[in-house]
């Protein structure tokens, strides 16, 4: 059965079948609906269902909480209409629309950053405009596309960098780590994602990164610190890794801190080596302890950015909320594996 869907945000009306999602038809109709993962994991397409009924496919409770669902919020990428509906995108004034592009570029360098993280440099034939914190679907010959965050600021949108963590002995990440070389073609579809730097903001930035989640956070930090108002805003990073061998880009972080007195960072190891002088524990616990020492209202006017393993991101989001930061000012990118996405979505 076909249902009429009114999208108030765009002053558009679309027709959606009961087994289709509202987002997929909106995208087909070239409506600039904000979206990221398209699998119910990121929350970029969160909308308010003003009229009608919709069935929600499986999704992450971090992308849409039970409380939000009870208040009439839905994820357009998971919402199948059960009647005619009227929707409005949540926080659309905060949305960012870069034109989606599908480009084929060339790998120009592959550098091992740790024992299981590689930096892949890509040159495109034309610019792909994006904002720090976003990601793209990247496909190497013979492999399905995978989502990887832009690891560099968007200063030169024809030269991209992605940090790819090896997830096993086969598949895309193993190919990248063991065989990928300069000169290989690579397809890049993007940009996507909602956990991007809010460039108009001038308040404090608090960032938490875990593992290769440092990639988008790195781009956010570099972009924020390059702004003319950078000296006037505190910018703080908590970076969590498992062992010393998993720490990377520390020299770069040191250089940023030396260049920008308003920037500081903490590296936290969950499994420190014997005799390590590093801070030990979970990075989110370290952040929670630190935030309690920063005086009254340390998060006033702040934006929070988180990227990395889902448990870390989920814990960090809850800590920010408990500390009084409005959820609309918390921007999280949980790095779900393909298996985790399938388990969440039933696909």
Coordinates of C-alpha atoms in Angstrom, one line a residue:
X1 CA 0.0 0.0 0.0
X2 CA 1.2 3.5 -0.9
X3 CA 1.1 6.3 1.7
X4 CA 1.5 10.0 1.2
X5 CA 4.3 11.5 3.3
X6 CA 4.4 15.2 3.9
X7 CA 7.9 16.6 4.7
X8 CA 7.3 19.9 6.3
X9 CA 11.0 20.8 6.5
X10 CA 11.3 20.8 2.7
X11 CA 7.8 21.6 1.7
X12 CA 7.7 18.4 -0.2
X13 CA 5.2 15.5 -0.6
X14 CA 6.4 11.9 -1.5
X15 CA 4.7 8.6 -2.0
X16 CA 6.2 5.7 0.0
X17 CA 5.2 2.0 -0.1
X18 CA 4.7 0.3 3.2
X19 CA 7.8 -1.8 2.8
X20 CA 10.0 1.2 1.9
X21 CA 11.6 3.7 4.3
X22 CA 10.8 7.4 4.2
X23 CA 14.5 8.2 3.7
X24 CA 15.1 6.0 0.7
X25 CA 12.3 7.6 -1.2
X26 CA 13.3 11.1 -0.1
X27 CA 16.8 10.5 -1.4
X28 CA 15.4 9.0 -4.7
X29 CA 13.4 12.2 -5.1
X30 CA 16.6 14.3 -4.6
X31 CA 15.3 15.9 -1.4
X32 CA 18.3 17.0 0.8
X33 CA 17.3 14.9 3.8
X34 CA 20.2 14.7 6.3
X35 CA 21.5 11.2 6.6
X36 CA 24.6 9.3 7.4
X37 CA 24.7 5.5 8.0
X38 CA 21.3 4.7 6.5
X39 CA 21.2 1.7 8.9
X40 CA 19.8 3.1 12.1
X41 CA 23.1 3.7 13.8
X42 CA 24.0 7.4 13.6
X43 CA 20.8 9.4 14.2
X44 CA 21.5 11.9 11.4
X45 CA 18.0 11.5 9.9
X46 CA 16.1 11.9 13.2
X47 CA 12.7 13.4 12.6
X48 CA 9.5 14.2 14.5
X49 CA 6.5 12.2 13.4
X50 CA 3.8 14.9 13.7
X51 CA 0.9 12.9 12.1
X52 CA 0.4 9.3 11.2
X53 CA 2.0 6.0 12.1
X54 CA 5.3 4.4 11.1
X55 CA 6.9 1.0 11.9
X56 CA 10.5 1.3 13.0
X57 CA 13.0 -1.3 11.7
X58 CA 15.7 -2.4 14.1
X59 CA 18.1 0.4 15.1
X60 CA 20.7 1.4 17.6
X61 CA 19.3 2.6 20.9
X62 CA 22.0 5.3 20.8
X63 CA 20.7 6.7 17.5
X64 CA 17.1 6.8 18.9
X65 CA 16.5 6.2 22.5
X66 CA 13.3 4.7 23.9
X67 CA 12.4 8.0 25.5
X68 CA 12.8 9.8 22.1
X69 CA 10.6 7.2 20.4
X70 CA 8.0 7.7 23.1
X71 CA 8.0 11.4 22.3
X72 CA 7.3 10.8 18.7
X73 CA 10.7 10.8 17.2
X74 CA 11.7 8.4 14.4
X75 CA 14.7 7.6 12.2
X76 CA 13.7 8.3 8.6
X77 CA 16.1 5.5 7.4
X78 CA 14.3 2.9 9.5
X79 CA 10.7 4.3 9.3
X80 CA 8.2 2.4 7.2
X81 CA 4.8 4.2 6.9
X82 CA 1.7 2.5 8.1
X83 CA -0.5 5.5 7.2
X84 CA -0.2 8.9 5.6
X85 CA 2.4 10.8 7.7
X86 CA 3.7 14.3 8.3
X87 CA 7.3 14.7 9.5
X88 CA 9.8 17.4 10.3
X89 CA 13.5 16.9 10.6
X90 CA 14.9 17.5 14.1
X91 CA 17.4 20.4 14.4
X92 CA 17.5 20.9 10.6
X93 CA 18.9 24.4 11.1
X94 CA 22.0 22.6 12.3
X95 CA 22.1 20.4 9.2
X96 CA 24.8 20.5 6.7
X97 CA 24.4 19.7 3.0
X98 CA 27.3 19.1 0.7
X99 CA 26.5 17.6 -2.7
X100 CA 26.9 13.8 -2.7
X101 CA 29.5 12.7 -5.2
X102 CA 30.6 9.3 -6.6
X103 CA 34.2 9.8 -7.7
X104 CA 37.0 7.4 -8.7
X105 CA 40.4 8.4 -7.5
X106 CA 43.8 6.9 -7.0
X107 CA 45.7 5.7 -3.9
X108 CA 48.8 7.8 -3.6
X109 CA 50.3 6.4 -0.4
X110 CA 49.7 3.8 2.3
X111 CA 51.4 4.3 5.6
X112 CA 51.3 2.0 8.6
X113 CA 50.5 4.1 11.7
X114 CA 50.3 1.2 14.2
X115 CA 50.4 -2.6 14.0
X116 CA 46.7 -2.5 12.9
X117 CA 45.9 1.0 11.6
X118 CA 47.0 2.2 8.1
X119 CA 46.7 5.7 6.7
X120 CA 45.5 5.7 3.1
X121 CA 46.1 8.8 1.0
X122 CA 43.7 9.3 -2.0
X123 CA 43.8 11.9 -4.8
X124 CA 40.5 12.7 -6.6
X125 CA 40.0 14.0 -10.1
X126 CA 37.7 16.8 -8.7
X127 CA 37.0 18.2 -5.3
X128 CA 34.8 16.4 -2.8
X129 CA 33.6 19.1 -0.4
X130 CA 33.1 18.0 3.2
X131 CA 33.2 19.2 6.7
X132 CA 35.6 17.7 9.4
X133 CA 33.9 14.8 11.1
X134 CA 32.1 13.4 8.1
X135 CA 32.8 10.1 6.3
X136 CA 32.6 8.5 2.9
X137 CA 31.8 5.0 1.5
X138 CA 35.2 3.8 0.1
X139 CA 35.5 0.9 -2.3
X140 CA 38.7 -0.8 -3.4
X141 CA 38.7 -3.1 -6.5
X142 CA 37.0 -6.4 -5.8
X143 CA 35.6 -5.4 -2.4
X144 CA 32.4 -3.9 -1.1
X145 CA 32.3 -0.3 0.0
X146 CA 33.0 0.4 3.6
X147 CA 32.5 3.7 5.6
X148 CA 35.6 5.5 6.6
X149 CA 36.0 8.9 8.2
X150 CA 37.9 11.7 6.6
X151 CA 41.1 11.9 8.7
X152 CA 42.3 15.3 7.4
X153 CA 40.7 18.7 7.4
X154 CA 38.9 19.7 4.2
X155 CA 41.6 22.3 3.2
X156 CA 42.3 20.4 0.0
X157 CA 39.2 18.4 -1.1
X158 CA 41.0 16.6 -3.9
X159 CA 43.4 15.0 -1.5
X160 CA 41.8 12.8 1.1
X161 CA 43.1 10.7 4.0
X162 CA 41.5 7.7 5.7
X163 CA 42.6 5.7 8.6
X164 CA 41.7 2.0 8.2
X165 CA 41.9 -0.5 11.1
X166 CA 42.6 -4.1 10.3
X167 CA 39.7 -6.2 11.6
X168 CA 40.9 -9.7 10.7
X169 CA 42.9 -11.8 8.3
X170 CA 40.5 -11.4 5.3
X171 CA 38.2 -8.8 3.9
X172 CA 38.7 -5.2 3.0
X173 CA 40.8 -4.1 5.9
X174 CA 43.3 -7.0 5.5
X175 CA 43.6 -6.2 1.8
X176 CA 44.3 -2.6 2.7
X177 CA 46.9 -3.6 5.3
X178 CA 48.7 -6.3 3.3
X179 CA 48.3 -5.5 -0.4
X180 CA 47.0 -2.1 -1.2
X181 CA 49.7 0.1 -2.9
X182 CA 50.0 3.5 -4.6
X183 CA 48.4 3.6 -8.0
X184 CA 45.3 1.5 -7.2
X185 CA 42.0 2.9 -8.1
X186 CA 39.5 3.7 -5.4
X187 CA 35.8 4.7 -5.5
X188 CA 34.7 7.3 -3.0
X189 CA 31.0 8.2 -2.3
X190 CA 30.3 11.0 0.0
X191 CA 30.3 13.0 2.1
X192 CA 28.0 11.7 4.7
X193 CA 27.5 11.9 8.4
X194 CA 26.1 14.2 11.0
X195 CA 28.9 14.3 13.7
X196 CA 30.7 17.1 11.9
X197 CA 32.3 20.2 13.3
X198 CA 29.8 23.0 13.9
X199 CA 32.0 25.7 12.3
X200 CA 29.9 28.7 13.4
X201 CA 30.3 27.8 17.1
X202 CA 32.9 29.5 19.2
X203 CA 32.4 27.7 22.5
X204 CA 34.5 25.1 24.1
X205 CA 35.2 21.7 22.4
X206 CA 35.4 18.5 24.3
X207 CA 36.4 15.4 22.2
X208 CA 36.7 11.7 23.1
X209 CA 38.3 9.3 20.6
X210 CA 39.0 5.6 20.8
X211 CA 41.3 3.8 18.5
X212 CA 40.9 4.8 14.9
X213 CA 38.1 7.1 16.1
X214 CA 41.0 9.6 16.3
X215 CA 40.7 10.0 12.5
X216 CA 37.6 12.2 12.4
X217 CA 38.4 13.8 15.7
X218 CA 41.8 14.8 14.3
X219 CA 40.1 16.5 11.4
X220 CA 37.8 18.3 13.8
X221 CA 40.6 19.5 16.0
X222 CA 42.7 20.7 13.2
X223 CA 39.8 22.6 11.6
X224 CA 38.7 24.1 14.9
X225 CA 42.2 25.2 15.9
X226 CA 42.8 26.8 12.5
X227 CA 39.9 29.2 12.9
X228 CA 40.6 32.9 13.6
X229 CA 38.8 32.6 17.0
X230 CA 40.7 29.5 18.0
X231 CA 42.8 31.1 20.8
X232 CA 39.6 32.1 22.6
X233 CA 38.0 28.7 23.0
X234 CA 39.2 25.7 25.1
X235 CA 39.7 22.6 23.0
X236 CA 40.3 19.3 24.9
X237 CA 40.8 15.8 23.8
X238 CA 40.7 12.4 25.6
X239 CA 42.2 9.7 23.5
X240 CA 41.8 6.1 24.5
X241 CA 43.8 3.1 23.3
X242 CA 44.3 -0.4 24.5
X243 CA 48.1 -0.6 24.9
X244 CA 51.1 1.6 24.1
X245 CA 51.3 -0.1 20.7
X246 CA 47.9 1.3 19.8
X247 CA 48.8 4.9 20.4
X248 CA 49.3 6.9 17.3
X249 CA 49.8 10.5 16.1
X250 CA 51.1 11.5 19.5
X251 CA 53.8 13.7 18.0
X252 CA 51.1 15.5 16.0
X253 CA 49.1 16.1 19.2
X254 CA 52.2 17.4 21.0
X255 CA 52.8 19.8 18.1
X256 CA 49.2 21.0 18.2
X257 CA 49.4 21.6 22.0
X258 CA 52.7 23.5 21.6
X259 CA 51.2 25.7 18.9
X260 CA 47.8 26.3 20.6
X261 CA 48.0 26.9 24.3
X262 CA 44.2 26.5 24.5
X263 CA 44.5 22.9 23.3
X264 CA 45.2 20.0 25.7
X265 CA 44.9 16.2 25.5
X266 CA 45.0 13.1 27.6
X267 CA 46.0 9.6 26.4
X268 CA 44.5 6.8 28.4
X269 CA 45.4 3.1 28.2
X270 CA 42.9 0.4 29.1
X271 CA 45.7 -2.2 29.3
X272 CA 48.9 -0.3 30.0
X273 CA 52.2 -2.1 29.8
X274 CA 54.0 -2.9 33.0
X275 CA 55.7 0.2 34.3
X276 CA 53.8 2.5 32.0
X277 CA 53.5 6.2 33.0
X278 CA 50.3 6.6 31.0
X279 CA 47.0 7.1 32.7
X280 CA 45.3 3.8 33.1
X281 CA 41.6 2.8 32.7
X282 CA 38.8 3.5 30.4
X283 CA 39.0 6.8 28.6
X284 CA 35.4 7.7 29.4
X285 CA 36.1 7.2 33.2
X286 CA 39.1 9.5 32.8
X287 CA 36.9 12.1 31.1
X288 CA 34.3 11.8 33.9
X289 CA 36.9 12.3 36.6
X290 CA 38.4 15.3 34.8
X291 CA 35.1 17.1 34.1
X292 CA 34.3 17.0 37.8
X293 CA 37.4 19.0 38.5
X294 CA 36.9 21.8 36.0
X295 CA 34.7 24.1 38.2
X296 CA 31.2 25.3 37.7
X297 CA 29.5 24.8 34.3
X298 CA 32.6 23.6 32.3
X299 CA 30.3 22.5 29.5
X300 CA 28.5 25.9 29.2
X301 CA 28.3 26.7 25.5
X302 CA 30.3 23.6 24.6
X303 CA 30.0 21.0 21.8
X304 CA 31.0 17.4 22.3
X305 CA 32.4 15.2 19.6
X306 CA 32.9 11.4 20.1
X307 CA 34.2 8.7 17.7
X308 CA 35.3 5.1 18.1
X309 CA 34.0 1.8 19.5
X310 CA 30.2 1.8 20.3
X311 CA 30.5 1.0 24.0
X312 CA 33.0 3.9 24.5
X313 CA 30.8 6.3 22.5
X314 CA 27.6 5.3 24.3
X315 CA 29.3 5.7 27.7
X316 CA 30.7 9.0 26.7
X317 CA 27.3 10.3 25.5
X318 CA 25.7 9.4 28.8
X319 CA 28.5 11.1 30.8
X320 CA 28.0 14.3 28.8
X321 CA 24.3 14.2 29.3
X322 CA 24.6 13.6 33.0
X323 CA 27.0 16.5 33.2
X324 CA 24.2 18.8 31.8
X325 CA 25.1 19.0 28.1
X326 CA 22.0 19.0 25.9
X327 CA 22.0 16.0 23.6
X328 CA 21.6 18.3 20.6
X329 CA 25.1 19.5 21.3
X330 CA 26.6 16.0 21.5
X331 CA 27.8 14.7 18.1
X332 CA 28.7 11.0 18.1
X333 CA 30.1 8.6 15.5
X334 CA 30.1 5.0 16.7
X335 CA 32.3 2.7 14.6
X336 CA 30.1 -0.3 14.1
X337 CA 31.6 -3.3 12.3
X338 CA 29.6 -4.8 9.5
X339 CA 28.6 -7.7 11.8
X340 CA 27.4 -5.3 14.4
X341 CA 25.4 -3.3 11.8
X342 CA 23.8 -6.6 10.6
X343 CA 22.9 -7.6 14.2
X344 CA 21.3 -4.2 14.8
X345 CA 19.4 -3.9 11.6
X346 CA 18.5 -7.6 10.9
X347 CA 20.1 -7.3 7.5

